Amino acid sequence: MSPRGRAGASRGAAPRVGLPRTGASGAGAALHGGSAPVLRSGAVPEAPPTRTIVLWCPDWPVVAAARAAGEPPEQPFAVVAGGQVFACSASARQHGVARGLRLREAQARCPGLVVQPYDDALDHRAFEPVIRAVEAAVPGVEVLRPGTLALRSRGPARYYGGERAAAATLAGIAADHGAPGVRVGVADTPFAAEQAARARPVRPGERTRIVPVGGSAPFLADLPLGVLGDADLAMLLDRLGITTLGGFAALGDEQVRDRFGQAGAFLHRLASGRDPREIAAREVPPELRVEASFEPPLDRADQVAFAFRRPADEFAERLRVAGLVATSIRVGIVDERDILLERVWVHPRWFDASDVVDRVRWQLAGGVDPTGLEAPVVQVVLEPVAVDDTANHERGLWGSGPDERVHHGLARVQGLVGHDGVVTPRIGGGRTLAERVVLVPWGDAPVGGERALATVRDRPWPGKLPGPPPATVLDRPRPVDVETASGVTVDVDDRGVLTGEPERFRAESERGGRFGPVTAWAGPWPLVVRWWESGGRRLHRLQLVDDGGRAWYLVLADHRWWAEAVAT
């Protein structure tokens, strides 16, 4: 039977949805399609609930956005996402503005409405001082969302002399650190405690609502289904004549699971006051950022690198204590002109203190001054970008073999000749052979990462020669001569055709500059480089084989032949 048909059948029996869960009629039977199952006597009893305290700051996105914009949050104010009102102040709601309303309609209802775009990052940044203040008073805080905190009740209640005293103290701490009007709920489950915090106060001015032990289910019973946050489920249950959490909780567990799946079963437990979630305390990440300030400023690169050795050792020690290794770091260098030179470095394994000092020195070596600096340095800041667990980088039982020796050898050479002195080749994208060879300094990642490089490599490149490519691509194009049998230089006319047949070939560094016969040739293939710019050029490629059996890849540019690659 379809949901609409069942709705019609159940509306006639709506008063019977409050029957016990083991009942065989009413909405429970309509959902299950038959009699509701009876709880087996061997069922495992559930663990006792954990009393929870929830601190909730009403309209927190409005408070954060108004504070950032320098506007008073008491005025009609709204934050907008996707052209709709995401949150609004109490004064805006008095004018008819509500969440989900289109921006134009909200401004029509309240012409003086101040509007700001919603910024999720701003919400988190503005709420961080509140989180830290509460964590300093009570450990084990879980951030449900910006503006809402949850923590276990037992510890604070015993320390402050009861749940109400603990709630008042924590609300005061949150208010003192930027969360005005905090309301507190205490109940057996996190869901019930949050609803208690959001519920309308029993007495005017009351900001704490304490649900007695075992009273979560009766407290939740009269709340609407919309508090579950599932609009589709609320609409379907409304068609079945169920409009409150109590009506939903009266259904049997297996009935709900069979009809609505695991997601519906989870919401059913929330409505029944049996929230299966536990408070997951936020793990405060360790402070890994280090910095060094120099007074007076240092004007030599070697001085800065030497002075930064101790902070580098401290950085490595902090990582070791946290059980982490850094595979990517960010180094920021501030000079006396207040200019920040920042760069992200990647390591093939992980950074130790000496690797960090090398990166600082190499970063400073980019200056044009003979000292390696464009201006004296006043500060160096170091922070990790990517970290990993130390266990993933432990040495094997017999060491890591040749890979580790190769790394140490190349790192040592790199320390002697500089960062760009040791490079590894990558295949990139492009039309010419020189463009396709990408040289990356040892330990660095290609610009954009390997995935970006692969994406560029796999793009269509009109005019690119098909494979296989030549074995050796020359570091620099080498000038060569290609002539006909009569000694006339071979060129390409305006129609892209050779002016003569290649018969004689000479590479200036080969055989003392003597010409040799051409045994085979193919081409030419035209290539227009950056035709849309005034500096664009038209090139022609030619392949030929000399009398020594070597195949040459030639390029004609400005009526001059150049060798770009050779294969033997």
CSV table of N, CA, C and O in Angstrom, one decimal, residues 4-68:
chain,number,residue,atom,x,y,z
A,4,ARG,N,0.3,7.3,0.7
A,4,ARG,CA,-0.9,8.1,0.7
A,4,ARG,C,-2.1,7.2,1.1
A,4,ARG,O,-3.0,7.7,1.8
A,5,GLY,N,-2.2,6.0,0.6
A,5,GLY,CA,-3.2,5.1,1.0
A,5,GLY,C,-3.2,4.8,2.4
A,5,GLY,O,-4.2,4.7,3.1
A,6,ARG,N,-2.0,4.5,3.0
A,6,ARG,CA,-1.9,4.3,4.4
A,6,ARG,C,-2.3,5.5,5.2
A,6,ARG,O,-2.9,5.4,6.3
A,7,ALA,N,-2.0,6.7,4.7
A,7,ALA,CA,-2.4,7.9,5.5
A,7,ALA,C,-3.9,7.9,5.6
A,7,ALA,O,-4.4,8.3,6.6
A,8,GLY,N,-4.6,7.6,4.5
A,8,GLY,CA,-6.0,7.7,4.6
A,8,GLY,C,-6.6,6.7,5.6
A,8,GLY,O,-7.5,7.0,6.4
A,9,ALA,N,-5.9,5.5,5.7
A,9,ALA,CA,-6.4,4.5,6.6
A,9,ALA,C,-6.1,4.9,8.1
A,9,ALA,O,-6.9,4.6,9.0
A,10,SER,N,-4.9,5.5,8.3
A,10,SER,CA,-4.5,5.8,9.7
A,10,SER,C,-5.2,7.0,10.2
A,10,SER,O,-5.3,7.2,11.4
A,11,ARG,N,-5.6,8.0,9.4
A,11,ARG,CA,-6.2,9.2,9.9
A,11,ARG,C,-7.6,8.8,10.6
A,11,ARG,O,-7.9,9.5,11.6
A,12,GLY,N,-8.2,7.8,10.1
A,12,GLY,CA,-9.4,7.4,10.8
A,12,GLY,C,-9.2,6.9,12.2
A,12,GLY,O,-10.0,6.8,13.0
A,13,ALA,N,-8.0,6.3,12.4
A,13,ALA,CA,-7.7,5.7,13.7
A,13,ALA,C,-6.6,6.5,14.4
A,13,ALA,O,-5.8,6.0,15.2
A,14,ALA,N,-6.5,7.8,14.1
A,14,ALA,CA,-5.5,8.7,14.7
A,14,ALA,C,-5.5,8.6,16.3
A,14,ALA,O,-4.4,8.6,16.9
A,15,PRO,N,-6.6,8.6,17.0
A,15,PRO,CA,-6.5,8.6,18.4
A,15,PRO,C,-5.8,7.3,19.0
A,15,PRO,O,-5.4,7.3,20.1
A,16,ARG,N,-5.6,6.3,18.2
A,16,ARG,CA,-5.0,5.1,18.7
A,16,ARG,C,-3.5,5.0,18.6
A,16,ARG,O,-2.9,4.0,19.0
A,17,VAL,N,-2.8,6.1,18.1
A,17,VAL,CA,-1.4,6.1,17.9
A,17,VAL,C,-0.7,6.1,19.3
A,17,VAL,O,0.5,5.8,19.4
A,18,GLY,N,-1.4,6.4,20.3
A,18,GLY,CA,-0.7,6.5,21.7
A,18,GLY,C,-0.7,5.1,22.3
A,18,GLY,O,-0.4,5.0,23.5
A,19,LEU,N,-1.1,4.0,21.6
A,19,LEU,CA,-1.1,2.7,22.2
A,19,LEU,C,0.4,2.3,22.6
A,19,LEU,O,1.3,2.8,22.0
A,20,PRO,N,0.5,1.3,23.5
A,20,PRO,CA,1.9,0.9,23.8
A,20,PRO,C,2.6,0.3,22.5
A,20,PRO,O,1.9,-0.1,21.6
A,21,ARG,N,3.9,0.2,22.6
A,21,ARG,CA,4.7,-0.2,21.4
A,21,ARG,C,4.3,-1.6,21.0
A,21,ARG,O,4.6,-2.0,19.9
A,22,THR,N,3.9,-2.4,21.9
A,22,THR,CA,3.5,-3.8,21.6
A,22,THR,C,2.1,-4.0,21.0
A,22,THR,O,1.7,-5.1,20.8
A,23,GLY,N,1.4,-2.8,20.9
A,23,GLY,CA,0.0,-2.9,20.4
A,23,GLY,C,0.0,-3.4,19.0
A,23,GLY,O,1.0,-3.2,18.2
A,24,ALA,N,-1.1,-3.9,18.5
A,24,ALA,CA,-1.2,-4.5,17.1
A,24,ALA,C,-2.1,-3.6,16.2
A,24,ALA,O,-2.5,-4.1,15.2
A,25,SER,N,-2.5,-2.4,16.6
A,25,SER,CA,-3.4,-1.6,15.8
A,25,SER,C,-2.9,-0.2,15.8
A,25,SER,O,-1.9,0.2,16.4
A,26,GLY,N,-3.6,0.6,15.1
A,26,GLY,CA,-3.3,2.1,15.0
A,26,GLY,C,-2.2,2.3,14.0
A,26,GLY,O,-2.0,1.5,13.1
A,27,ALA,N,-1.5,3.4,14.2
A,27,ALA,CA,-0.5,3.8,13.2
A,27,ALA,C,0.7,2.8,13.2
A,27,ALA,O,1.3,2.6,12.2
A,28,GLY,N,0.9,2.2,14.3
A,28,GLY,CA,2.0,1.2,14.4
A,28,GLY,C,1.7,0.1,13.4
A,28,GLY,O,2.6,-0.4,12.7
A,29,ALA,N,0.5,-0.5,13.5
A,29,ALA,CA,0.1,-1.6,12.6
A,29,ALA,C,0.1,-1.1,11.2
A,29,ALA,O,0.4,-1.8,10.3
A,30,ALA,N,-0.3,0.2,10.9
A,30,ALA,CA,-0.4,0.7,9.6
A,30,ALA,C,1.0,0.7,9.0
A,30,ALA,O,1.2,0.4,7.8
A,31,LEU,N,2.0,1.1,9.8
A,31,LEU,CA,3.4,1.2,9.3
A,31,LEU,C,3.9,-0.2,9.0
A,31,LEU,O,4.6,-0.4,8.0
A,32,HIS,N,3.7,-1.1,9.9
A,32,HIS,CA,4.3,-2.4,9.8
A,32,HIS,C,3.6,-3.3,8.8
A,32,HIS,O,4.1,-4.3,8.3
A,33,GLY,N,2.3,-3.0,8.6
A,33,GLY,CA,1.6,-3.8,7.7
A,33,GLY,C,0.9,-5.0,8.4
A,33,GLY,O,0.5,-6.0,7.7
A,34,GLY,N,0.9,-5.1,9.7
A,34,GLY,CA,0.4,-6.2,10.4
A,34,GLY,C,0.5,-5.9,11.9
A,34,GLY,O,0.7,-4.8,12.3
A,35,SER,N,0.5,-6.9,12.7
A,35,SER,CA,0.6,-6.7,14.2
A,35,SER,C,2.0,-6.4,14.5
A,35,SER,O,3.0,-6.9,13.9
A,36,ALA,N,2.2,-5.5,15.5
A,36,ALA,CA,3.5,-5.1,16.0
A,36,ALA,C,4.2,-6.2,16.8
A,36,ALA,O,3.5,-6.8,17.6
A,37,PRO,N,5.5,-6.5,16.6
A,37,PRO,CA,6.1,-7.5,17.3
A,37,PRO,C,6.3,-7.1,18.8
A,37,PRO,O,6.4,-6.0,19.2
A,38,VAL,N,6.3,-8.1,19.6
A,38,VAL,CA,6.5,-8.0,21.1
A,38,VAL,C,8.0,-8.1,21.4
A,38,VAL,O,8.7,-8.9,20.8
A,39,LEU,N,8.5,-7.3,22.3
A,39,LEU,CA,9.9,-7.3,22.7
A,39,LEU,C,10.2,-8.7,23.3
A,39,LEU,O,9.5,-9.1,24.2
A,40,ARG,N,11.3,-9.3,22.9
A,40,ARG,CA,11.6,-10.6,23.4
A,40,ARG,C,12.2,-10.5,24.8
A,40,ARG,O,12.9,-9.5,25.1
A,41,SER,N,12.0,-11.5,25.6
A,41,SER,CA,12.4,-11.4,27.0
A,41,SER,C,13.9,-11.5,27.1
A,41,SER,O,14.5,-11.0,28.1
A,42,GLY,N,14.6,-11.9,26.1
A,42,GLY,CA,16.1,-12.0,26.1
A,42,GLY,C,16.8,-10.8,25.6
A,42,GLY,O,18.0,-10.9,25.4
A,43,ALA,N,16.1,-9.7,25.3
A,43,ALA,CA,16.7,-8.5,24.8
A,43,ALA,C,17.7,-7.9,25.8
A,43,ALA,O,17.5,-8.0,27.0
A,44,VAL,N,18.8,-7.4,25.3
A,44,VAL,CA,19.8,-6.8,26.2
A,44,VAL,C,19.3,-5.5,26.6
A,44,VAL,O,19.0,-4.6,25.8
A,45,PRO,N,19.3,-5.2,27.9
A,45,PRO,CA,18.9,-3.9,28.4
A,45,PRO,C,19.9,-2.8,28.0
A,45,PRO,O,21.1,-3.1,27.9
A,46,GLU,N,19.4,-1.6,27.8
A,46,GLU,CA,20.2,-0.5,27.3
A,46,GLU,C,21.0,0.1,28.5
A,46,GLU,O,20.6,0.0,29.7
A,47,ALA,N,22.1,0.7,28.2
A,47,ALA,CA,22.9,1.3,29.2
A,47,ALA,C,22.2,2.5,29.8
A,47,ALA,O,21.4,3.2,29.1
A,48,PRO,N,22.4,2.8,31.0
A,48,PRO,CA,21.8,4.0,31.6
A,48,PRO,C,22.3,5.3,30.9
A,48,PRO,O,23.4,5.4,30.4
A,49,PRO,N,21.4,6.3,30.8
A,49,PRO,CA,21.7,7.5,30.0
A,49,PRO,C,22.8,8.3,30.8
A,49,PRO,O,23.0,8.2,32.0
A,50,THR,N,23.5,9.1,30.0
A,50,THR,CA,24.5,10.0,30.6
A,50,THR,C,24.0,11.4,30.6
A,50,THR,O,23.6,12.0,29.6
A,51,ARG,N,23.9,12.0,31.8
A,51,ARG,CA,23.4,13.3,32.0
A,51,ARG,C,24.3,14.3,31.2
A,51,ARG,O,25.5,14.2,31.3
A,52,THR,N,23.6,15.2,30.5
A,52,THR,CA,24.3,16.1,29.6
A,52,THR,C,23.9,17.5,29.8
A,52,THR,O,22.8,17.8,30.1
A,53,ILE,N,24.9,18.4,29.7
A,53,ILE,CA,24.7,19.9,29.7
A,53,ILE,C,25.0,20.4,28.4
A,53,ILE,O,26.0,20.1,27.8
A,54,VAL,N,24.0,21.2,27.8
A,54,VAL,CA,24.2,21.8,26.5
A,54,VAL,C,24.1,23.3,26.7
A,54,VAL,O,23.1,23.8,27.3
A,55,LEU,N,25.1,24.1,26.2
A,55,LEU,CA,25.0,25.5,26.2
A,55,LEU,C,24.7,26.0,24.8
A,55,LEU,O,25.4,25.6,23.8
A,56,TRP,N,23.7,26.8,24.6
A,56,TRP,CA,23.3,27.3,23.3
A,56,TRP,C,23.2,28.8,23.3
A,56,TRP,O,22.5,29.4,24.2
A,57,CYS,N,23.8,29.4,22.3
A,57,CYS,CA,23.7,30.8,22.1
A,57,CYS,C,22.8,31.1,21.0
A,57,CYS,O,23.0,30.8,19.8
A,58,PRO,N,21.6,31.7,21.3
A,58,PRO,CA,20.6,31.9,20.2
A,58,PRO,C,21.2,32.8,19.1
A,58,PRO,O,21.9,33.8,19.4
A,59,ASP,N,20.9,32.5,17.9
A,59,ASP,CA,21.2,33.3,16.7
A,59,ASP,C,22.7,33.6,16.6
A,59,ASP,O,23.1,34.7,16.3
A,60,TRP,N,23.5,32.6,16.9
A,60,TRP,CA,25.0,32.8,16.9
A,60,TRP,C,25.5,33.3,15.5
A,60,TRP,O,26.4,34.2,15.5
A,61,PRO,N,25.0,32.8,14.4
A,61,PRO,CA,25.5,33.3,13.1
A,61,PRO,C,25.3,34.8,13.0
A,61,PRO,O,26.1,35.6,12.4
A,62,VAL,N,24.2,35.3,13.5
A,62,VAL,CA,23.9,36.7,13.5
A,62,VAL,C,24.8,37.5,14.4
A,62,VAL,O,25.4,38.5,14.1
A,63,VAL,N,25.1,36.9,15.6
A,63,VAL,CA,26.0,37.6,16.5
A,63,VAL,C,27.4,37.7,15.9
A,63,VAL,O,28.0,38.8,16.0
A,64,ALA,N,27.9,36.6,15.3
A,64,ALA,CA,29.2,36.6,14.8
A,64,ALA,C,29.3,37.6,13.6
A,64,ALA,O,30.3,38.4,13.5
A,65,ALA,N,28.4,37.5,12.7
A,65,ALA,CA,28.4,38.4,11.5
A,65,ALA,C,28.2,39.9,11.9
A,65,ALA,O,28.9,40.7,11.3
A,66,ALA,N,27.3,40.2,12.8
A,66,ALA,CA,27.1,41.6,13.2
A,66,ALA,C,28.4,42.1,13.9
A,66,ALA,O,28.8,43.3,13.7
A,67,ARG,N,29.0,41.3,14.7
A,67,ARG,CA,30.2,41.7,15.4
A,67,ARG,C,31.3,42.0,14.4
A,67,ARG,O,32.1,43.0,14.5
A,68,ALA,N,31.5,41.1,13.4
A,68,ALA,CA,32.5,41.4,12.4
A,68,ALA,C,32.2,42.6,11.5
A,68,ALA,O,33.2,43.3,11.1
